[in-house]
Coordinates of N, CA, C and O in Angstrom, one line a residue:
M290 N 8.2 -40.7 8.5 CA 9.0 -39.7 7.7 C 8.7 -39.4 6.4 O 8.5 -40.3 5.5
P291 N 8.5 -38.3 5.9 CA 8.3 -37.9 4.7 C 9.4 -38.2 3.5 O 10.3 -38.6 3.9
S292 N 8.8 -38.5 2.3 CA 9.6 -38.8 1.6 C 10.7 -37.9 0.9 O 10.4 -36.7 1.3
Q293 N 11.8 -38.3 0.3 CA 12.6 -37.2 -0.4 C 12.1 -36.2 -1.0 O 12.2 -35.2 -1.2
A294 N 10.9 -36.5 -2.0 CA 10.2 -35.7 -3.2 C 9.7 -35.0 -2.2 O 9.4 -33.7 -2.8
I295 N 8.8 -35.4 -1.3 CA 8.2 -34.4 -0.5 C 8.9 -33.2 0.4 O 8.4 -32.1 0.2
L296 N 9.8 -33.6 0.8 CA 10.9 -32.9 1.5 C 11.4 -31.4 0.3 O 11.4 -30.5 0.7
E297 N 11.6 -32.3 -0.7 CA 12.2 -31.1 -1.8 C 11.3 -30.3 -2.3 O 11.3 -29.2 -2.5
Q298 N 9.8 -30.7 -2.2 CA 8.9 -29.7 -2.6 C 8.5 -28.8 -1.5 O 8.4 -27.7 -1.8
K299 N 8.7 -29.3 -0.2 CA 8.4 -28.4 0.9 C 9.7 -27.3 0.9 O 9.6 -26.2 1.1
K300 N 11.1 -27.6 0.6 CA 12.1 -26.9 0.6 C 11.8 -25.8 -0.7 O 12.1 -24.6 -0.3
A301 N 11.5 -26.0 -1.7 CA 11.0 -25.4 -2.8 C 10.0 -24.5 -2.3 O 10.1 -23.1 -2.6
A302 N 8.7 -24.9 -1.7 CA 8.0 -24.0 -1.2 C 8.4 -22.9 -0.2 O 8.1 -21.6 -0.2
V303 N 9.5 -23.4 0.6 CA 9.9 -22.3 1.8 C 10.8 -21.4 1.1 O 10.7 -20.2 1.3
A304 N 11.5 -21.8 0.0 CA 12.2 -21.0 -0.7 C 11.7 -19.9 -1.6 O 11.9 -18.7 -1.4
D305 N 10.5 -20.1 -2.1 CA 9.7 -19.2 -3.2 C 9.1 -18.3 -2.0 O 8.9 -17.0 -2.2
L306 N 8.4 -19.0 -1.0 CA 7.8 -17.9 0.2 C 8.9 -17.0 0.5 O 8.7 -15.8 1.0
A307 N 10.0 -17.5 1.0 CA 11.3 -16.6 1.8 C 11.5 -15.2 0.4 O 11.6 -14.1 0.9
E308 N 11.2 -15.6 -0.9 CA 11.7 -14.8 -1.9 C 10.6 -14.0 -1.9 O 10.6 -12.6 -2.3
V309 N 9.3 -14.1 -1.8 CA 7.9 -13.5 -1.9 C 8.4 -12.2 -0.4 O 8.0 -11.2 -0.5
L310 N 8.6 -12.9 0.8 CA 8.9 -12.1 1.9 C 9.9 -10.9 1.5 O 9.9 -9.9 2.0
R311 N 11.2 -11.4 1.1 CA 12.3 -10.6 0.8 C 11.8 -9.6 -0.2 O 12.2 -8.4 -0.3
A312 N 11.0 -9.7 -1.2 CA 10.7 -8.9 -2.5 C 9.6 -7.8 -2.0 O 9.2 -6.7 -2.6
A313 N 9.0 -8.0 -1.0 CA 7.8 -7.3 -0.4 C 8.2 -6.2 0.5 O 9.1 -6.1 1.0
C314 N 7.4 -5.0 -0.1 CA 7.7 -3.8 0.8 C 7.0 -3.8 2.1 O 7.5 -3.1 3.2
A315 N 5.8 -4.7 1.9 CA 5.2 -4.3 3.0 C 4.2 -5.9 3.1 O 3.9 -6.4 1.9
G316 N 3.8 -6.5 4.4 CA 3.2 -7.6 4.5 C 2.3 -7.5 5.7 O 2.9 -6.9 6.7
I317 N 1.1 -8.4 5.7 CA 0.6 -8.5 6.8 C -0.2 -9.7 6.9 O -0.5 -10.4 6.2
L318 N 0.1 -10.3 8.4 CA -0.4 -11.8 8.7 C -1.7 -11.5 9.2 O -2.0 -10.6 10.3
V319 N -2.6 -12.6 8.9 CA -4.1 -12.5 9.3 C -4.5 -13.9 9.6 O -4.0 -14.5 9.4
E320 N -5.3 -13.7 10.9 CA -5.9 -15.2 11.1 C -7.5 -14.8 10.4 O -8.2 -14.4 10.8
Y321 N -7.7 -16.0 9.6 CA -8.8 -15.9 8.8 C -9.7 -16.6 9.3 O -10.8 -16.9 8.3
K322 N -10.0 -17.4 10.2 CA -11.0 -18.4 10.6 C -12.3 -17.9 10.5 O -12.3 -16.4 10.9
G323 N -13.2 -18.5 10.1 CA -14.9 -18.1 10.5 C -15.1 -17.0 9.2 O -16.3 -16.4 9.1
I324 N -14.4 -17.0 8.1 CA -14.7 -16.2 6.8 C -15.4 -17.0 5.9 O -14.7 -18.2 5.7
N325 N -16.4 -16.6 5.5 CA -17.5 -17.4 4.5 C -16.8 -17.2 3.1 O -16.2 -16.4 2.9
V326 N -17.0 -18.2 2.3 CA -16.7 -18.2 0.9 C -16.9 -16.9 0.2 O -16.0 -16.2 -0.5
A327 N -18.1 -16.4 0.2 CA -18.5 -15.2 -0.3 C -17.4 -13.9 0.0 O -17.1 -13.3 -0.9
D328 N -17.5 -13.8 1.4 CA -16.5 -12.6 1.9 C -15.0 -12.9 1.7 O -14.5 -12.0 1.4
D329 N -14.5 -14.0 1.5 CA -13.3 -14.4 1.2 C -12.9 -14.0 -0.4 O -11.9 -13.3 -0.6
T330 N -14.0 -14.4 -1.0 CA -13.9 -14.1 -2.5 C -13.9 -12.5 -2.8 O -13.0 -12.1 -3.5
R331 N -14.6 -12.0 -2.1 CA -14.9 -10.5 -2.0 C -13.4 -9.8 -1.6 O -12.7 -8.8 -2.2
L332 N -12.9 -10.2 -0.6 CA -11.6 -9.6 0.0 C -10.4 -10.3 -1.1 O -9.6 -9.3 -1.3
R333 N -10.2 -11.3 -1.2 CA -9.4 -11.7 -2.4 C -9.2 -10.8 -3.7 O -8.3 -10.2 -4.0
S334 N -10.5 -10.4 -3.9 CA -10.8 -9.7 -5.3 C -10.4 -8.0 -4.8 O -9.7 -7.6 -5.5
D335 N -10.7 -7.7 -3.7 CA -10.3 -6.3 -3.4 C -8.7 -6.4 -3.1 O -8.0 -5.2 -3.9
L336 N -8.1 -7.2 -2.6 CA -6.8 -7.3 -2.7 C -6.1 -7.4 -3.8 O -4.9 -6.8 -4.3
R337 N -6.5 -8.2 -5.1 CA -5.9 -8.4 -6.0 C -6.2 -7.2 -7.1 O -5.3 -6.7 -7.5
A338 N -7.0 -6.4 -6.9 CA -7.3 -5.2 -7.4 C -6.2 -4.2 -6.9 O -5.7 -3.1 -7.7
A339 N -6.0 -4.1 -5.6 CA -4.7 -3.2 -5.2 C -3.4 -3.6 -5.2 O -2.4 -3.0 -5.1
G340 N -3.3 -5.0 -6.2 CA -1.9 -5.4 -6.2 C -1.1 -6.0 -5.3 O -0.2 -6.1 -5.0
V341 N -2.2 -6.6 -4.5 CA -1.8 -7.3 -2.9 C -1.8 -9.0 -3.2 O -2.7 -9.4 -3.9
R342 N -0.5 -9.6 -3.2 CA -0.9 -11.2 -3.2 C -1.3 -11.8 -1.9 O -0.8 -11.3 -0.9
Y343 N -2.3 -12.5 -2.1 CA -2.6 -13.0 -0.7 C -2.7 -14.6 -0.7 O -3.3 -15.0 -1.9
T344 N -2.2 -15.2 0.1 CA -2.0 -16.4 0.6 C -2.3 -17.1 1.5 O -1.8 -16.4 2.3
V345 N -3.0 -18.2 1.7 CA -3.1 -19.0 3.2 C -1.8 -19.8 3.0 O -1.6 -20.3 2.0
V346 N -1.4 -20.2 4.3 CA 0.4 -20.5 4.2 C 0.3 -21.2 5.5 O -0.6 -21.1 6.3
K347 N 1.1 -22.4 5.6 CA 1.2 -23.0 6.8 C 2.1 -22.4 7.7 O 3.1 -22.2 7.3
N348 N 1.9 -22.4 9.1 CA 2.7 -22.0 9.7 C 3.9 -22.3 10.0 O 5.1 -21.4 10.0
S349 N 4.2 -23.7 9.8 CA 5.7 -24.3 9.8 C 6.4 -23.9 8.7 O 7.6 -23.6 8.7
L350 N 5.9 -23.6 7.4 CA 6.4 -23.3 6.0 C 6.8 -21.9 6.2 O 8.0 -21.4 5.9
L351 N 5.8 -21.0 6.9 CA 6.0 -19.6 7.0 C 7.4 -19.3 7.8 O 8.0 -18.4 7.7
E352 N 7.3 -19.9 8.9 CA 8.5 -19.8 10.1 C 9.7 -20.0 9.4 O 10.5 -19.4 9.5
L353 N 9.9 -21.1 8.8 CA 11.2 -21.2 8.1 C 11.4 -20.2 6.8 O 12.5 -19.7 6.8
A354 N 10.5 -19.8 6.0 CA 10.7 -18.7 5.1 C 11.1 -17.7 5.8 O 11.9 -16.7 5.5
A355 N 10.3 -17.1 7.3 CA 10.7 -15.8 7.9 C 12.0 -15.9 8.4 O 12.6 -14.8 8.2
K356 N 12.5 -17.4 8.6 CA 14.0 -17.0 9.1 C 14.8 -16.5 8.0 O 15.8 -16.2 8.1
Q357 N 14.6 -17.3 6.7 CA 15.5 -17.1 5.4 C 15.5 -15.6 5.1 O 16.4 -15.2 4.6
A358 N 14.1 -14.9 5.6 CA 14.0 -13.7 5.1 C 14.2 -12.7 6.2 O 14.2 -11.3 5.9
A359 N 15.1 -13.3 7.2 CA 15.2 -12.3 8.2 C 14.1 -11.6 9.0 O 14.1 -10.5 9.6
L360 N 13.1 -12.2 9.2 CA 11.8 -11.7 9.7 C 11.6 -13.0 11.0 O 10.3 -13.1 11.1
E361 N 12.4 -13.1 11.5 CA 12.2 -14.5 12.7 C 11.3 -13.9 13.7 O 10.6 -14.7 14.4
A362 N 11.1 -12.6 13.7 CA 10.2 -12.0 14.9 C 8.5 -12.2 14.6 O 7.7 -12.3 15.3
L363 N 8.5 -12.7 13.4 CA 7.3 -13.1 13.0 C 6.6 -14.4 13.8 O 5.4 -14.6 13.9
A364 N 7.5 -15.2 14.1 CA 7.5 -16.5 14.6 C 6.4 -16.8 15.9 O 5.7 -17.6 15.5
P365 N 6.4 -15.7 16.8 CA 5.2 -15.8 17.7 C 3.9 -15.8 17.4 O 2.8 -16.2 18.1
H366 N 3.5 -15.2 16.2 CA 2.5 -15.0 15.6 C 1.8 -16.2 14.8 O 0.8 -15.9 14.4
L367 N 2.7 -17.1 14.6 CA 2.2 -18.1 13.6 C 1.5 -19.2 14.4 O 2.1 -20.2 14.7
V368 N 0.3 -18.8 15.0 CA -0.7 -19.9 15.6 C -1.8 -19.8 14.9 O -2.1 -18.8 14.2
N369 N -2.9 -20.8 14.9 CA -4.1 -20.9 14.5 C -4.0 -21.0 12.8 O -2.9 -21.2 12.3
T370 N -5.1 -20.4 12.3 CA -4.9 -20.1 10.8 C -4.3 -18.9 10.4 O -4.3 -17.7 11.1
T371 N -3.4 -19.0 9.2 CA -2.5 -17.9 8.9 C -2.6 -17.5 7.6 O -2.6 -18.4 6.6
A372 N -3.0 -16.4 7.2 CA -2.9 -15.7 5.6 C -1.9 -14.7 5.6 O -1.8 -13.9 6.5
L373 N -1.5 -14.6 4.4 CA -0.2 -13.6 4.3 C -0.5 -12.7 3.4 O -0.9 -13.2 2.0
A374 N -0.7 -11.6 3.3 CA -0.8 -10.5 2.3 C 0.6 -9.7 2.2 O 0.9 -8.9 3.2
T375 N 0.8 -9.5 0.9 CA 2.2 -8.9 0.6 C 2.0 -8.0 -0.7 O 1.2 -8.3 -1.6
S376 N 2.8 -6.9 -0.5 CA 2.9 -5.9 -1.7 C 4.3 -5.5 -2.1 O 5.0 -5.2 -1.1
T377 N 4.5 -5.5 -3.4 CA 6.0 -5.3 -3.7 C 6.2 -3.4 -3.9 O 7.3 -3.0 -4.0
D378 N 4.8 -2.7 -4.0 CA 5.1 -1.4 -4.2 C 4.3 -0.3 -3.4 O 4.4 0.9 -3.5
D379 N 3.2 -1.0 -2.6 CA 2.2 -0.1 -2.1 C 2.4 -0.7 -0.7 O 2.0 -1.6 -0.1
Y380 N 2.5 0.3 0.4 CA 3.0 -0.1 1.9 C 1.6 0.0 2.6 O 1.7 -0.6 3.5
T381 N 0.8 0.7 2.1 CA -0.5 1.0 2.8 C -1.8 -0.3 2.4 O -2.7 -0.4 3.0
A382 N -1.6 -0.7 1.3 CA -2.9 -1.2 0.6 C -3.4 -2.5 1.4 O -4.5 -2.6 1.8
A383 N -2.6 -3.4 1.7 CA -2.9 -5.0 2.4 C -3.2 -4.6 3.7 O -4.3 -4.8 4.3
A384 N -2.9 -3.3 4.4 CA -3.1 -3.0 5.9 C -4.5 -2.4 5.7 O -5.3 -2.7 6.8
R385 N -4.8 -1.3 4.9 CA -5.8 -0.7 4.9 C -6.8 -1.7 4.4 O -8.0 -1.6 5.2
I386 N -7.1 -2.8 3.4 CA -7.8 -3.6 3.2 C -8.3 -4.7 4.1 O -9.5 -4.8 4.7
L387 N -7.2 -5.1 4.8 CA -7.4 -6.1 5.7 C -7.8 -5.7 7.1 O -8.7 -6.1 7.7
S388 N -7.3 -4.5 7.4 CA -7.9 -3.8 8.8 C -9.4 -3.7 8.9 O -10.3 -3.4 9.5
K389 N -9.7 -3.0 7.4 CA -11.5 -2.5 7.0 C -12.1 -4.0 7.5 O -13.2 -3.8 7.8
F390 N -11.6 -4.8 6.6 CA -12.4 -6.2 6.7 C -12.7 -6.7 8.2 O -13.5 -7.3 8.5
A391 N -11.4 -6.7 8.7 CA -11.2 -7.3 10.1 C -12.3 -6.4 11.2 O -12.5 -7.0 12.2
A392 N -12.2 -5.2 10.9 CA -13.1 -4.4 11.8 C -14.8 -4.5 11.8 O -15.8 -4.6 12.6
K393 N -15.0 -5.4 10.5 CA -16.4 -5.8 10.5 C -16.8 -7.2 10.8 O -17.4 -7.9 10.8
S394 N -15.6 -8.1 11.1 CA -15.7 -9.5 11.3 C -15.4 -9.6 13.0 O -14.5 -9.0 13.4
K395 N -16.1 -10.6 13.5 CA -15.9 -11.1 14.7 C -14.6 -12.1 15.1 O -14.0 -12.4 15.9
T396 N -14.4 -12.7 13.9 CA -13.4 -14.0 14.0 C -12.1 -13.7 13.0 O -10.9 -14.0 13.3
F397 N -12.5 -12.8 11.9 CA -10.9 -12.6 11.0 C -10.1 -11.3 11.8 O -11.0 -10.2 12.5
K398 N -8.9 -11.7 12.2 CA -8.0 -10.7 12.6 C -6.8 -10.3 12.3 O -6.2 -11.4 11.8
V399 N -6.2 -9.4 12.4 CA -4.6 -9.0 12.1 C -4.1 -9.2 13.1 O -4.2 -9.0 14.5
K400 N -2.9 -9.9 12.5 CA -2.0 -10.6 13.7 C -0.9 -9.5 13.9 O -0.4 -9.1 15.0
T401 N 0.0 -9.6 12.6 CA 0.8 -8.6 12.6 C 1.5 -8.2 11.7 O 0.9 -8.5 10.2
G402 N 2.6 -7.6 11.3 CA 3.0 -7.0 9.8 C 4.3 -6.9 9.5 O 5.1 -7.0 10.7
F403 N 4.8 -6.6 8.7 CA 6.2 -6.1 8.4 C 6.3 -4.9 7.4 O 5.4 -5.0 6.5
V404 N 7.3 -4.0 7.6 CA 7.6 -3.0 6.6 C 8.9 -2.9 6.2 O 9.7 -2.8 7.4
D405 N 9.6 -3.0 5.1 CA 10.8 -2.8 4.7 C 11.7 -3.8 5.5 O 12.9 -3.2 6.3
G406 N 11.4 -5.2 5.9 CA 12.1 -5.8 6.6 C 12.0 -5.9 8.0 O 12.7 -6.7 8.8
R407 N 11.2 -4.9 8.6 CA 11.0 -5.0 10.0 C 9.4 -5.2 10.3 O 8.8 -4.8 9.8
V408 N 9.5 -6.3 11.4 CA 8.4 -6.8 12.3 C 7.9 -5.4 12.9 O 8.3 -4.9 13.5
I409 N 6.3 -5.3 12.3 CA 5.5 -4.3 13.1 C 4.5 -4.9 13.8 O 3.9 -6.1 13.5
D410 N 4.0 -4.3 15.0 CA 2.9 -5.0 15.8 C 1.4 -4.5 15.2 O 1.2 -3.7 14.3
E411 N 0.4 -5.2 15.9 CA -0.9 -4.8 15.4 C -1.3 -3.5 15.4 O -1.9 -2.9 14.5
K412 N -1.0 -2.6 16.3 CA -1.2 -1.2 16.4 C -0.5 -0.6 15.2 O -1.1 0.7 14.6
K413 N 0.7 -0.9 15.0 CA 1.4 0.0 13.8 C 0.8 -0.4 12.6 O 0.6 0.3 11.6
V414 N 0.0 -1.8 12.7 CA -0.6 -2.2 11.2 C -1.8 -1.3 11.1 O -1.9 -0.7 10.1
D415 N -2.4 -1.0 12.1 CA -3.7 -0.1 12.5 C -3.3 1.0 11.7 O -3.7 1.9 11.2
A416 N -2.1 1.8 12.4 CA -1.7 3.3 12.0 C -1.5 3.3 10.4 O -1.8 4.1 9.8
L417 N -0.8 2.3 10.0 CA -0.4 2.0 8.4 C -1.5 2.0 7.8 O -1.8 2.8 6.7
A418 N -2.6 1.1 8.0 CA -4.1 1.4 7.3 C -4.7 2.6 7.4 O -5.4 2.7 6.3
K419 N -4.4 3.4 8.3 CA -4.7 4.7 8.2 C -4.3 5.8 7.6 O -4.9 6.9 7.2
L420 N -3.1 5.3 6.9 CA -2.4 6.4 6.2 C -3.0 6.2 4.6 O -3.6 5.2 4.4
P421 N -3.1 7.5 4.0 CA -3.7 7.7 2.5 C -2.9 6.9 1.9 O -1.8 6.4 1.9
S422 N -3.4 6.3 0.6 CA -2.7 5.4 -0.6 C -1.7 6.3 -1.0 O -1.7 7.6 -0.8
R423 N -0.6 5.8 -1.9 CA 0.3 6.4 -2.3 C 0.1 7.4 -3.3 O 0.5 8.5 -3.2
E424 N -0.7 7.0 -3.8 CA -1.2 8.3 -5.2 C -1.9 9.7 -4.2 O -1.5 10.5 -4.8
V425 N -2.7 9.3 -3.3 CA -3.2 10.7 -2.4 C -1.8 11.4 -1.7 O -1.9 12.5 -1.7
L426 N -1.1 10.7 -1.3 CA 0.2 11.2 -0.7 C 1.1 12.1 -1.7 O 1.5 13.0 -1.6
L427 N 1.3 11.2 -2.9 CA 1.7 11.9 -3.9 C 1.2 13.2 -4.2 O 1.8 14.3 -4.8
A428 N -0.2 13.2 -4.8 CA -1.0 14.4 -5.1 C -0.8 15.6 -3.8 O -0.8 16.8 -4.1
T429 N -0.9 15.1 -2.7 CA -0.8 16.1 -1.4 C 0.7 16.7 -1.5 O 0.8 17.8 -1.4
V430 N 1.8 15.9 -1.9 CA 3.0 16.5 -1.9 C 3.3 17.4 -3.3 O 3.7 18.6 -3.2
C431 N 2.9 17.0 -4.2 CA 2.8 17.9 -5.5 C 1.9 19.0 -5.4 O 2.4 20.1 -5.5
N432 N 0.8 19.1 -4.6 CA 0.0 20.3 -4.4 C 1.0 21.1 -3.4 O 0.7 22.5 -3.6
A433 N 1.6 20.7 -2.5 CA 2.3 21.5 -1.2 C 3.5 22.2 -2.3 O 3.8 23.3 -1.9
F434 N 4.1 21.6 -3.3 CA 5.1 22.0 -4.1 C 4.6 23.1 -4.8 O 5.2 24.1 -5.2
Q435 N 3.6 22.7 -5.6 CA 2.9 23.7 -6.6 C 2.3 25.1 -5.9 O 2.8 26.2 -6.8
A436 N 1.8 25.1 -5.0 CA 1.4 26.1 -4.0 C 2.1 27.3 -4.2 O 2.0 28.4 -4.8
P437 N 3.4 27.2 -3.7 CA 4.5 28.0 -3.7 C 5.1 28.5 -4.7 O 5.2 29.9 -5.0
I438 N 4.9 27.8 -5.7 CA 5.6 28.3 -7.0 C 4.5 29.1 -7.8 O 4.8 30.0 -8.4
A439 N 3.0 28.6 -7.6 CA 2.2 29.3 -8.0 C 1.7 31.0 -7.5 O 1.9 31.9 -8.0
A440 N 2.1 30.7 -6.1 CA 2.0 32.0 -5.6 C 3.3 33.0 -6.1 O 3.1 34.1 -6.5
F441 N 4.5 32.3 -6.3 CA 5.8 33.0 -6.8 C 5.5 33.7 -8.0 O 5.5 34.8 -8.5
A442 N 4.8 32.7 -9.0 CA 4.5 33.3 -10.3 C 3.3 34.5 -10.1 O 3.6 35.6 -11.1
R443 N 2.5 34.4 -9.4 CA 1.7 35.6 -9.3 C 2.1 36.8 -9.1 O 1.5 38.0 -9.4
A444 N 3.0 36.7 -7.9 CA 3.8 37.9 -7.4 C 4.7 38.6 -8.4 O 4.8 39.7 -8.7
V445 N 5.4 37.6 -9.2 CA 6.2 38.4 -10.3 C 5.3 38.9 -11.4 O 5.6 40.0 -11.9
Q446 N 4.0 38.3 -11.7 CA 3.5 38.9 -12.6 C 2.7 40.2 -12.3 O 2.7 41.3 -12.8
A447 N 2.5 40.2 -10.8 CA 2.2 41.5 -10.3 C 3.0 42.9 -10.4 O 2.8 43.9 -10.7
L448 N 4.3 42.4 -10.3 CA 5.6 43.4 -10.1 C 5.6 43.8 -11.9 O 5.8 44.9 -11.9
V449 N 5.4 42.6 -12.7 CA 5.7 42.9 -14.0 C 4.4 44.2 -14.6 O 4.4 45.0 -15.3
D450 N 3.0 43.9 -14.0 CA 2.1 44.5 -14.5 C 2.6 46.0 -13.5 O 1.9 47.0 -14.4
Q451 N 2.8 45.8 -12.6 CA 3.1 47.3 -11.8 C 4.1 48.3 -12.6 O 3.7 49.4 -12.5
Q452 N 4.9 47.6 -12.9 CA 6.2 48.5 -13.7 C 5.8 48.6 -15.4 O 6.1 49.6 -15.6
N453 N 4.8 48.2 -16.0 CA 4.5 48.3 -17.1 C 2.7 48.2 -17.1 O 2.1 47.4 -17.4
P454 N 2.3 49.7 -17.0 CA 0.9 49.4 -16.9 C 0.4 49.3 -18.1 O 1.0 49.7 -19.2
P455 N -0.7 48.7 -18.4 CA -1.4 48.3 -19.7 C -1.5 49.9 -20.4 O -1.8 50.7 -20.0
V456 N -1.1 49.7 -21.7 CA -1.3 50.6 -22.5 C -2.8 50.7 -23.1 O -3.3 49.9 -23.7
E457 N -3.3 52.1 -23.2 CA -4.8 52.2 -23.8 C -4.6 52.3 -25.1 O -3.8 53.2 -25.5
E458 N -5.3 51.5 -25.8 CA -5.1 51.7 -27.4 C -6.2 52.9 -27.9 O -7.3 52.9 -27.4
A459 N -5.8 53.5 -28.8 CA -6.3 54.5 -29.2 C -7.9 54.0 -30.1 O -7.2 53.4 -30.8
A460 N -8.8 54.5 -30.1 CA -9.6 54.2 -31.3 C -9.3 54.4 -32.6 O -8.8 55.5 -33.0
P461 N -9.7 53.4 -33.5 CA -9.3 54.1 -34.6 C -10.2 55.2 -35.4 O -11.3 55.1 -35.1
E462 N -9.7 56.3 -36.1 CA -10.6 57.3 -36.3 C -11.4 56.9 -37.3 O -10.9 56.3 -38.1
A463 N -12.7 57.2 -37.3 CA -13.3 57.0 -38.6 C -13.0 58.0 -39.7 O -12.8 59.3 -39.7
M464 N -13.0 57.3 -41.0 CA -12.6 57.9 -42.1 C -13.8 58.7 -42.5 O -14.9 58.0 -42.5
P465 N -13.7 59.7 -43.3 CA -14.7 60.4 -43.9 C -15.3 59.5 -45.0 O -14.5 59.0 -45.8
E466 N -16.4 59.6 -45.2 CA -17.0 59.0 -46.3 C -16.8 59.8 -47.5 O -17.3 61.0 -47.6
P467 N -16.5 59.1 -48.5 CA -16.5 59.9 -49.8 C -17.8 60.3 -50.3 O -18.9 59.7 -50.1
A468 N -17.6 61.6 -50.8 CA -19.1 62.2 -51.3 C -19.7 62.0 -52.6 O -19.1 61.8 -53.6

């Protein structure tokens, strides 16, 4: 039986992990076996650059944390090796990076994920990975709003131009030169 100190450490680890799950807008669970150090370093670097937290976790601790965070549906996926990638502000980053990496690997695979406290299956993680980034979506929305406004401004300007035709300025008369 583990000592009281070890139990307290594990309880603290579970509480911290549960808080990470609750704070995340999206998270992805992956099976990371068979990944070499160079690929793991590159993957972690890509995730870190995108603001994604990536941790290898013990299944038993993650199961307890998931229960505390009301994500019990993750439990059936907690087999073999498990790593957790979470983001607090970007719904697609972890899915996009991990799905791309998994597509190139024979052993690394996406298990499941969650979005806004709801567990999603591998197909939905794949669909999430195919969505454009938040910045691209915002730019698209801005362009969609901007296009009608620009068209309206051009139409108003055309009406103004139609009602007030441009006035031709007379050329200045040449003054006679003094003799």
